[in-house]
Amino acid sequence: MIELMVICVIWVAVAMETKKLKLNLSDLEAKTEQLTLEKIHLQNQTEDLRMNMTILQNQNEQLRNGDKLNKILAAIISYPNFPADLFCPDGVCQTCPKDWIQFQESCYFFYNLGSPWKTWDESRQLCQSMKSDLVVISSLEEQTFTKNTIKYYHDNNQGYWIGLQKVNNIWTWVDGSPDTLGYWNNPERSENFALIIQNATLTQSWYKTINGFRNRFICEIKALIF
């Protein structure tokens, strides 16, 4: 009889513990389901955030492109006759044309081909055919850039034509301004055209010579700053 009562007590205890475990399991399953739902919700929120971020990035890119386009248009308008074929040959505008070098707000073309070279007039015509003109050197900084970029070739007297000539006995640049620098290498000479030579000191590198003397040359055009 006692054994039967012990068995009954044990059975009741096991049944109660089993019921408790089932309740705990059910609670865990409910919590797991809740966590799963919360995870799915967070994933959806994350995806929404990613989509919103992508939309914002695209909008920012459009704004940047629009701002860049406005700057390009403003820069183009500043030219009396904008040479689109020179600056935007493939529909994409650049600050300087291909093979030109930018310095400050100008682009420079250094003609470095071999002979036959060009007279001053021929050089200017070639520059003008590229919607530019022979270089106008208006500061020591520009002189330094030009002098450091040209190359020595043939002999000490060969150089690069610059846009400086004597007009009414006054040394005048092709833009009509009078020269105020006077970086002459041979100031005693009386010829009417000027070139810059490489094998000379910085402030004594302009060489007076005749138009018929053939040299390389330098063109200059305003850079497309945007």
mmCIF file of C-alpha atoms in Angstrom:
data_model
loop_
_atom_site.group_PDB
_atom_site.id
_atom_site.type_symbol
_atom_site.label_atom_id
_atom_site.label_comp_id
_atom_site.label_asym_id
_atom_site.label_seq_id
_atom_site.Cartn_x
_atom_site.Cartn_y
_atom_site.Cartn_z
ATOM 1 C CA MET A 1 0.000 0.000 0.000
ATOM 2 C CA ILE A 2 2.827 2.324 0.908
ATOM 3 C CA GLU A 3 4.625 1.496 -2.338
ATOM 4 C CA LEU A 4 1.472 2.330 -4.279
ATOM 5 C CA MET A 5 1.204 5.679 -2.518
ATOM 6 C CA VAL A 6 4.872 6.417 -3.277
ATOM 7 C CA ILE A 7 4.322 5.549 -6.909
ATOM 8 C CA CYS A 8 1.287 7.825 -7.024
ATOM 9 C CA VAL A 9 3.219 10.698 -5.460
ATOM 10 C CA ILE A 10 6.080 10.224 -7.910
ATOM 11 C CA TRP A 11 3.641 10.066 -10.826
ATOM 12 C CA VAL A 12 1.906 13.234 -9.675
ATOM 13 C CA ALA A 13 5.259 14.974 -9.303
ATOM 14 C CA VAL A 14 6.398 13.836 -12.734
ATOM 15 C CA ALA A 15 3.087 14.902 -14.240
ATOM 16 C CA MET A 16 3.347 18.326 -12.632
ATOM 17 C CA GLU A 17 6.971 18.739 -13.755
ATOM 18 C CA THR A 18 6.020 17.605 -17.262
ATOM 19 C CA LYS A 19 3.191 20.115 -17.320
ATOM 20 C CA LYS A 20 5.579 22.808 -16.086
ATOM 21 C CA LEU A 21 8.087 21.899 -18.759
ATOM 22 C CA LYS A 22 5.371 21.976 -21.410
ATOM 23 C CA LEU A 23 4.305 25.406 -20.196
ATOM 24 C CA ASN A 24 7.927 26.614 -20.277
ATOM 25 C CA LEU A 25 8.357 25.126 -23.750
ATOM 26 C CA SER A 26 5.172 26.804 -24.944
ATOM 27 C CA ASP A 27 6.410 30.099 -23.467
ATOM 28 C CA LEU A 28 9.785 29.682 -25.168
ATOM 29 C CA GLU A 29 8.085 28.904 -28.474
ATOM 30 C CA ALA A 30 5.945 32.021 -28.102
ATOM 31 C CA LYS A 31 9.008 34.127 -27.303
ATOM 32 C CA THR A 32 10.900 32.562 -30.207
ATOM 33 C CA GLU A 33 8.027 33.361 -32.538
ATOM 34 C CA GLN A 34 7.957 36.923 -31.180
ATOM 35 C CA LEU A 35 11.704 37.282 -31.699
ATOM 36 C CA THR A 36 11.351 35.881 -35.214
ATOM 37 C CA LEU A 37 8.640 38.431 -35.976
ATOM 38 C CA GLU A 38 10.793 41.212 -34.531
ATOM 39 C CA LYS A 39 13.768 40.020 -36.603
ATOM 40 C CA ILE A 40 11.647 40.084 -39.763
ATOM 41 C CA HIS A 41 10.433 43.569 -38.818
ATOM 42 C CA LEU A 42 14.005 44.760 -38.287
ATOM 43 C CA GLN A 43 15.066 43.240 -41.610
ATOM 44 C CA ASN A 44 12.221 45.062 -43.325
ATOM 45 C CA GLN A 45 13.216 48.314 -41.616
ATOM 46 C CA THR A 46 16.847 47.770 -42.645
ATOM 47 C CA GLU A 47 15.801 47.171 -46.234
ATOM 48 C CA ASP A 48 13.651 50.306 -46.125
ATOM 49 C CA LEU A 49 16.610 52.278 -44.776
ATOM 50 C CA ARG A 50 18.821 50.923 -47.550
ATOM 51 C CA MET A 51 16.267 51.895 -50.170
ATOM 52 C CA ASN A 52 15.918 55.368 -48.657
ATOM 53 C CA MET A 53 19.699 55.713 -48.534
ATOM 54 C CA THR A 54 19.939 54.726 -52.197
ATOM 55 C CA ILE A 55 17.238 57.245 -53.100
ATOM 56 C CA LEU A 56 19.034 59.990 -51.137
ATOM 57 C CA GLN A 57 22.379 59.121 -52.765
ATOM 58 C CA ASN A 58 20.782 59.286 -56.210
ATOM 59 C CA GLN A 59 19.166 62.623 -55.368
ATOM 60 C CA ASN A 60 22.476 63.990 -54.077
ATOM 61 C CA GLU A 61 24.242 62.809 -57.228
ATOM 62 C CA GLN A 62 21.600 64.512 -59.371
ATOM 63 C CA LEU A 63 22.022 67.717 -57.369
ATOM 64 C CA ARG A 64 25.809 67.558 -57.741
ATOM 65 C CA ASN A 65 25.502 66.914 -61.471
ATOM 66 C CA GLY A 66 23.041 69.766 -61.791
ATOM 67 C CA ASP A 67 25.334 72.089 -59.846
ATOM 68 C CA LYS A 68 28.315 71.024 -61.963
ATOM 69 C CA LEU A 69 26.296 71.563 -65.140
ATOM 70 C CA ASN A 70 25.316 75.051 -63.987
ATOM 71 C CA LYS A 71 28.962 75.876 -63.282
ATOM 72 C CA ILE A 72 30.012 74.586 -66.710
ATOM 73 C CA LEU A 73 27.281 76.648 -68.393
ATOM 74 C CA ALA A 74 28.346 79.756 -66.448
ATOM 75 C CA ALA A 75 31.967 79.196 -67.498
ATOM 76 C CA ILE A 76 30.987 78.664 -71.143
ATOM 77 C CA ILE A 77 28.913 81.863 -71.173
ATOM 78 C CA SER A 78 32.003 83.817 -70.098
ATOM 79 C CA TYR A 79 33.618 83.104 -73.507
ATOM 80 C CA PRO A 80 32.686 85.444 -76.383
ATOM 81 C CA ASN A 81 32.834 82.465 -78.753
ATOM 82 C CA PHE A 82 33.244 79.225 -76.833
ATOM 83 C CA PRO A 83 35.335 76.637 -78.777
ATOM 84 C CA ALA A 84 33.280 73.565 -77.907
ATOM 85 C CA ASP A 85 35.204 71.370 -80.354
ATOM 86 C CA LEU A 86 38.399 72.181 -78.434
ATOM 87 C CA PHE A 87 37.173 71.814 -74.841
ATOM 88 C CA CYS A 88 34.348 69.269 -75.290
ATOM 89 C CA PRO A 89 35.335 67.066 -78.257
ATOM 90 C CA ASP A 90 33.393 64.005 -77.019
ATOM 91 C CA GLY A 91 30.585 65.847 -75.286
ATOM 92 C CA VAL A 92 32.501 65.875 -71.993
ATOM 93 C CA CYS A 93 34.030 69.250 -71.163
ATOM 94 C CA GLN A 94 37.507 69.506 -69.659
ATOM 95 C CA THR A 95 39.338 72.408 -68.025
ATOM 96 C CA CYS A 96 41.938 72.368 -70.815
ATOM 97 C CA PRO A 97 41.952 70.815 -74.281
ATOM 98 C CA LYS A 98 43.847 67.581 -74.833
ATOM 99 C CA ASP A 99 47.659 68.040 -74.893
ATOM 100 C CA TRP A 100 47.367 71.500 -73.308
ATOM 101 C CA ILE A 101 48.778 72.332 -69.860
ATOM 102 C CA GLN A 102 46.873 74.301 -67.240
ATOM 103 C CA PHE A 103 48.566 77.020 -65.193
ATOM 104 C CA GLN A 104 46.394 79.215 -62.988
ATOM 105 C CA GLU A 105 43.430 80.263 -65.175
ATOM 106 C CA SER A 106 44.958 79.589 -68.611
ATOM 107 C CA CYS A 107 45.771 76.604 -70.810
ATOM 108 C CA TYR A 108 49.037 76.464 -72.762
ATOM 109 C CA PHE A 109 50.031 74.539 -75.859
ATOM 110 C CA PHE A 110 53.771 74.045 -76.350
ATOM 111 C CA TYR A 111 54.600 73.209 -79.956
ATOM 112 C CA ASN A 112 57.456 70.689 -79.627
ATOM 113 C CA LEU A 113 57.477 69.091 -83.069
ATOM 114 C CA GLY A 114 60.622 68.864 -85.169
ATOM 115 C CA SER A 115 61.518 71.088 -88.085
ATOM 116 C CA PRO A 116 60.369 72.769 -90.216
ATOM 117 C CA TRP A 117 59.425 75.212 -87.476
ATOM 118 C CA LYS A 118 57.317 78.341 -87.930
ATOM 119 C CA THR A 119 57.754 82.086 -88.318
ATOM 120 C CA TRP A 120 56.085 84.378 -85.789
ATOM 121 C CA ASP A 121 53.184 85.052 -88.170
ATOM 122 C CA GLU A 122 52.746 81.367 -89.016
ATOM 123 C CA SER A 123 52.830 80.466 -85.332
ATOM 124 C CA ARG A 124 50.173 83.015 -84.488
ATOM 125 C CA GLN A 125 47.962 81.781 -87.315
ATOM 126 C CA LEU A 126 48.212 78.220 -85.977
ATOM 127 C CA CYS A 127 47.282 79.405 -82.489
ATOM 128 C CA GLN A 128 44.319 81.338 -83.852
ATOM 129 C CA SER A 129 43.187 78.262 -85.798
ATOM 130 C CA MET A 130 42.864 76.626 -82.348
ATOM 131 C CA LYS A 131 40.770 79.575 -81.064
ATOM 132 C CA SER A 132 43.758 80.823 -79.019
ATOM 133 C CA ASP A 133 46.698 83.194 -79.519
ATOM 134 C CA LEU A 134 50.405 83.345 -78.831
ATOM 135 C CA VAL A 135 51.154 83.413 -75.119
ATOM 136 C CA VAL A 136 50.977 86.687 -73.184
ATOM 137 C CA ILE A 137 53.343 86.628 -70.196
ATOM 138 C CA SER A 138 52.090 89.071 -67.590
ATOM 139 C CA SER A 139 53.824 88.059 -64.350
ATOM 140 C CA LEU A 140 56.994 86.519 -62.963
ATOM 141 C CA GLU A 141 54.971 83.439 -61.988
ATOM 142 C CA GLU A 142 53.801 82.942 -65.568
ATOM 143 C CA GLN A 143 57.333 83.581 -66.822
ATOM 144 C CA THR A 144 58.637 80.920 -64.421
ATOM 145 C CA PHE A 145 56.040 78.387 -65.560
ATOM 146 C CA THR A 146 56.755 79.081 -69.245
ATOM 147 C CA LYS A 147 60.528 79.021 -68.858
ATOM 148 C CA ASN A 148 60.422 75.769 -66.864
ATOM 149 C CA THR A 149 58.184 74.050 -69.435
ATOM 150 C CA ILE A 150 59.982 74.842 -72.709
ATOM 151 C CA LYS A 151 62.744 72.544 -73.953
ATOM 152 C CA TYR A 152 66.203 73.247 -75.253
ATOM 153 C CA TYR A 153 66.570 72.289 -78.921
ATOM 154 C CA HIS A 154 68.955 72.815 -81.823
ATOM 155 C CA ASP A 155 71.100 75.677 -80.389
ATOM 156 C CA ASN A 156 71.163 78.523 -77.850
ATOM 157 C CA ASN A 157 69.325 80.956 -80.152
ATOM 158 C CA GLN A 158 66.372 78.665 -80.909
ATOM 159 C CA GLY A 159 63.373 79.135 -78.676
ATOM 160 C CA TYR A 160 59.611 79.479 -78.611
ATOM 161 C CA TRP A 161 57.698 82.400 -80.095
ATOM 162 C CA ILE A 162 55.719 84.438 -77.558
ATOM 163 C CA GLY A 163 52.969 86.948 -78.328
ATOM 164 C CA LEU A 164 55.211 89.991 -78.123
ATOM 165 C CA GLN A 165 56.097 92.334 -80.985
ATOM 166 C CA LYS A 166 57.151 95.934 -81.466
ATOM 167 C CA VAL A 167 54.253 98.173 -82.549
ATOM 168 C CA ASN A 168 54.999 101.867 -83.172
ATOM 169 C CA ASN A 169 58.315 101.284 -81.436
ATOM 170 C CA ILE A 170 56.551 99.961 -78.294
ATOM 171 C CA TRP A 171 56.794 96.300 -77.257
ATOM 172 C CA THR A 172 53.171 95.176 -77.265
ATOM 173 C CA TRP A 173 51.480 91.860 -76.497
ATOM 174 C CA VAL A 174 48.938 90.310 -78.867
ATOM 175 C CA ASP A 175 46.125 91.274 -76.472
ATOM 176 C CA GLY A 176 47.060 94.932 -76.974
ATOM 177 C CA SER A 177 48.732 95.487 -73.602
ATOM 178 C CA PRO A 178 52.238 97.038 -73.424
ATOM 179 C CA ASP A 179 55.021 94.940 -71.951
ATOM 180 C CA THR A 180 56.108 95.955 -68.451
ATOM 181 C CA LEU A 181 58.483 93.093 -67.642
ATOM 182 C CA GLY A 182 61.299 93.352 -70.179
ATOM 183 C CA TYR A 183 63.015 90.027 -69.511
ATOM 184 C CA TRP A 184 65.433 90.569 -72.412
ATOM 185 C CA ASN A 185 68.482 88.470 -73.157
ATOM 186 C CA ASN A 186 69.735 90.808 -75.899
ATOM 187 C CA PRO A 187 68.272 94.252 -75.119
ATOM 188 C CA GLU A 188 70.680 96.014 -77.474
ATOM 189 C CA ARG A 189 69.168 94.375 -80.569
ATOM 190 C CA SER A 190 66.621 96.250 -82.716
ATOM 191 C CA GLU A 191 64.534 93.381 -84.168
ATOM 192 C CA ASN A 192 60.757 93.535 -83.765
ATOM 193 C CA PHE A 193 59.664 90.059 -82.590
ATOM 194 C CA ALA A 194 60.324 88.041 -79.440
ATOM 195 C CA LEU A 195 60.859 84.451 -78.424
ATOM 196 C CA ILE A 196 61.764 82.834 -75.122
ATOM 197 C CA ILE A 197 64.888 80.681 -74.928
ATOM 198 C CA GLN A 198 65.549 77.872 -72.503
ATOM 199 C CA ASN A 199 69.318 78.189 -72.049
ATOM 200 C CA ALA A 200 69.231 81.541 -70.195
ATOM 201 C CA THR A 201 68.456 82.955 -66.765
ATOM 202 C CA LEU A 202 64.802 83.365 -65.783
ATOM 203 C CA THR A 203 64.587 87.149 -66.152
ATOM 204 C CA GLN A 204 66.912 87.365 -69.154
ATOM 205 C CA SER A 205 65.384 84.818 -71.494
ATOM 206 C CA TRP A 206 63.479 86.863 -74.096
ATOM 207 C CA TYR A 207 65.317 87.071 -77.407
ATOM 208 C CA LYS A 208 64.703 89.766 -80.022
ATOM 209 C CA THR A 209 64.741 88.468 -83.573
ATOM 210 C CA ILE A 210 63.120 88.799 -87.003
ATOM 211 C CA ASN A 211 59.739 87.419 -88.042
ATOM 212 C CA GLY A 212 61.322 85.161 -90.662
ATOM 213 C CA PHE A 213 63.372 83.253 -88.083
ATOM 214 C CA ARG A 214 61.702 79.846 -87.612
ATOM 215 C CA ASN A 215 61.025 78.494 -84.125
ATOM 216 C CA ARG A 216 58.654 76.519 -82.001
ATOM 217 C CA PHE A 217 55.853 78.464 -80.297
ATOM 218 C CA ILE A 218 53.448 78.648 -77.340
ATOM 219 C CA CYS A 219 49.683 79.203 -77.567
ATOM 220 C CA GLU A 220 47.471 80.336 -74.682
ATOM 221 C CA ILE A 221 43.715 80.226 -74.114
ATOM 222 C CA LYS A 222 41.555 80.894 -71.064
ATOM 223 C CA ALA A 223 40.893 77.704 -69.092
ATOM 224 C CA LEU A 224 37.334 76.425 -68.648
ATOM 225 C CA ILE A 225 37.107 76.827 -64.869
ATOM 226 C CA PHE A 226 34.017 75.174 -63.363
#
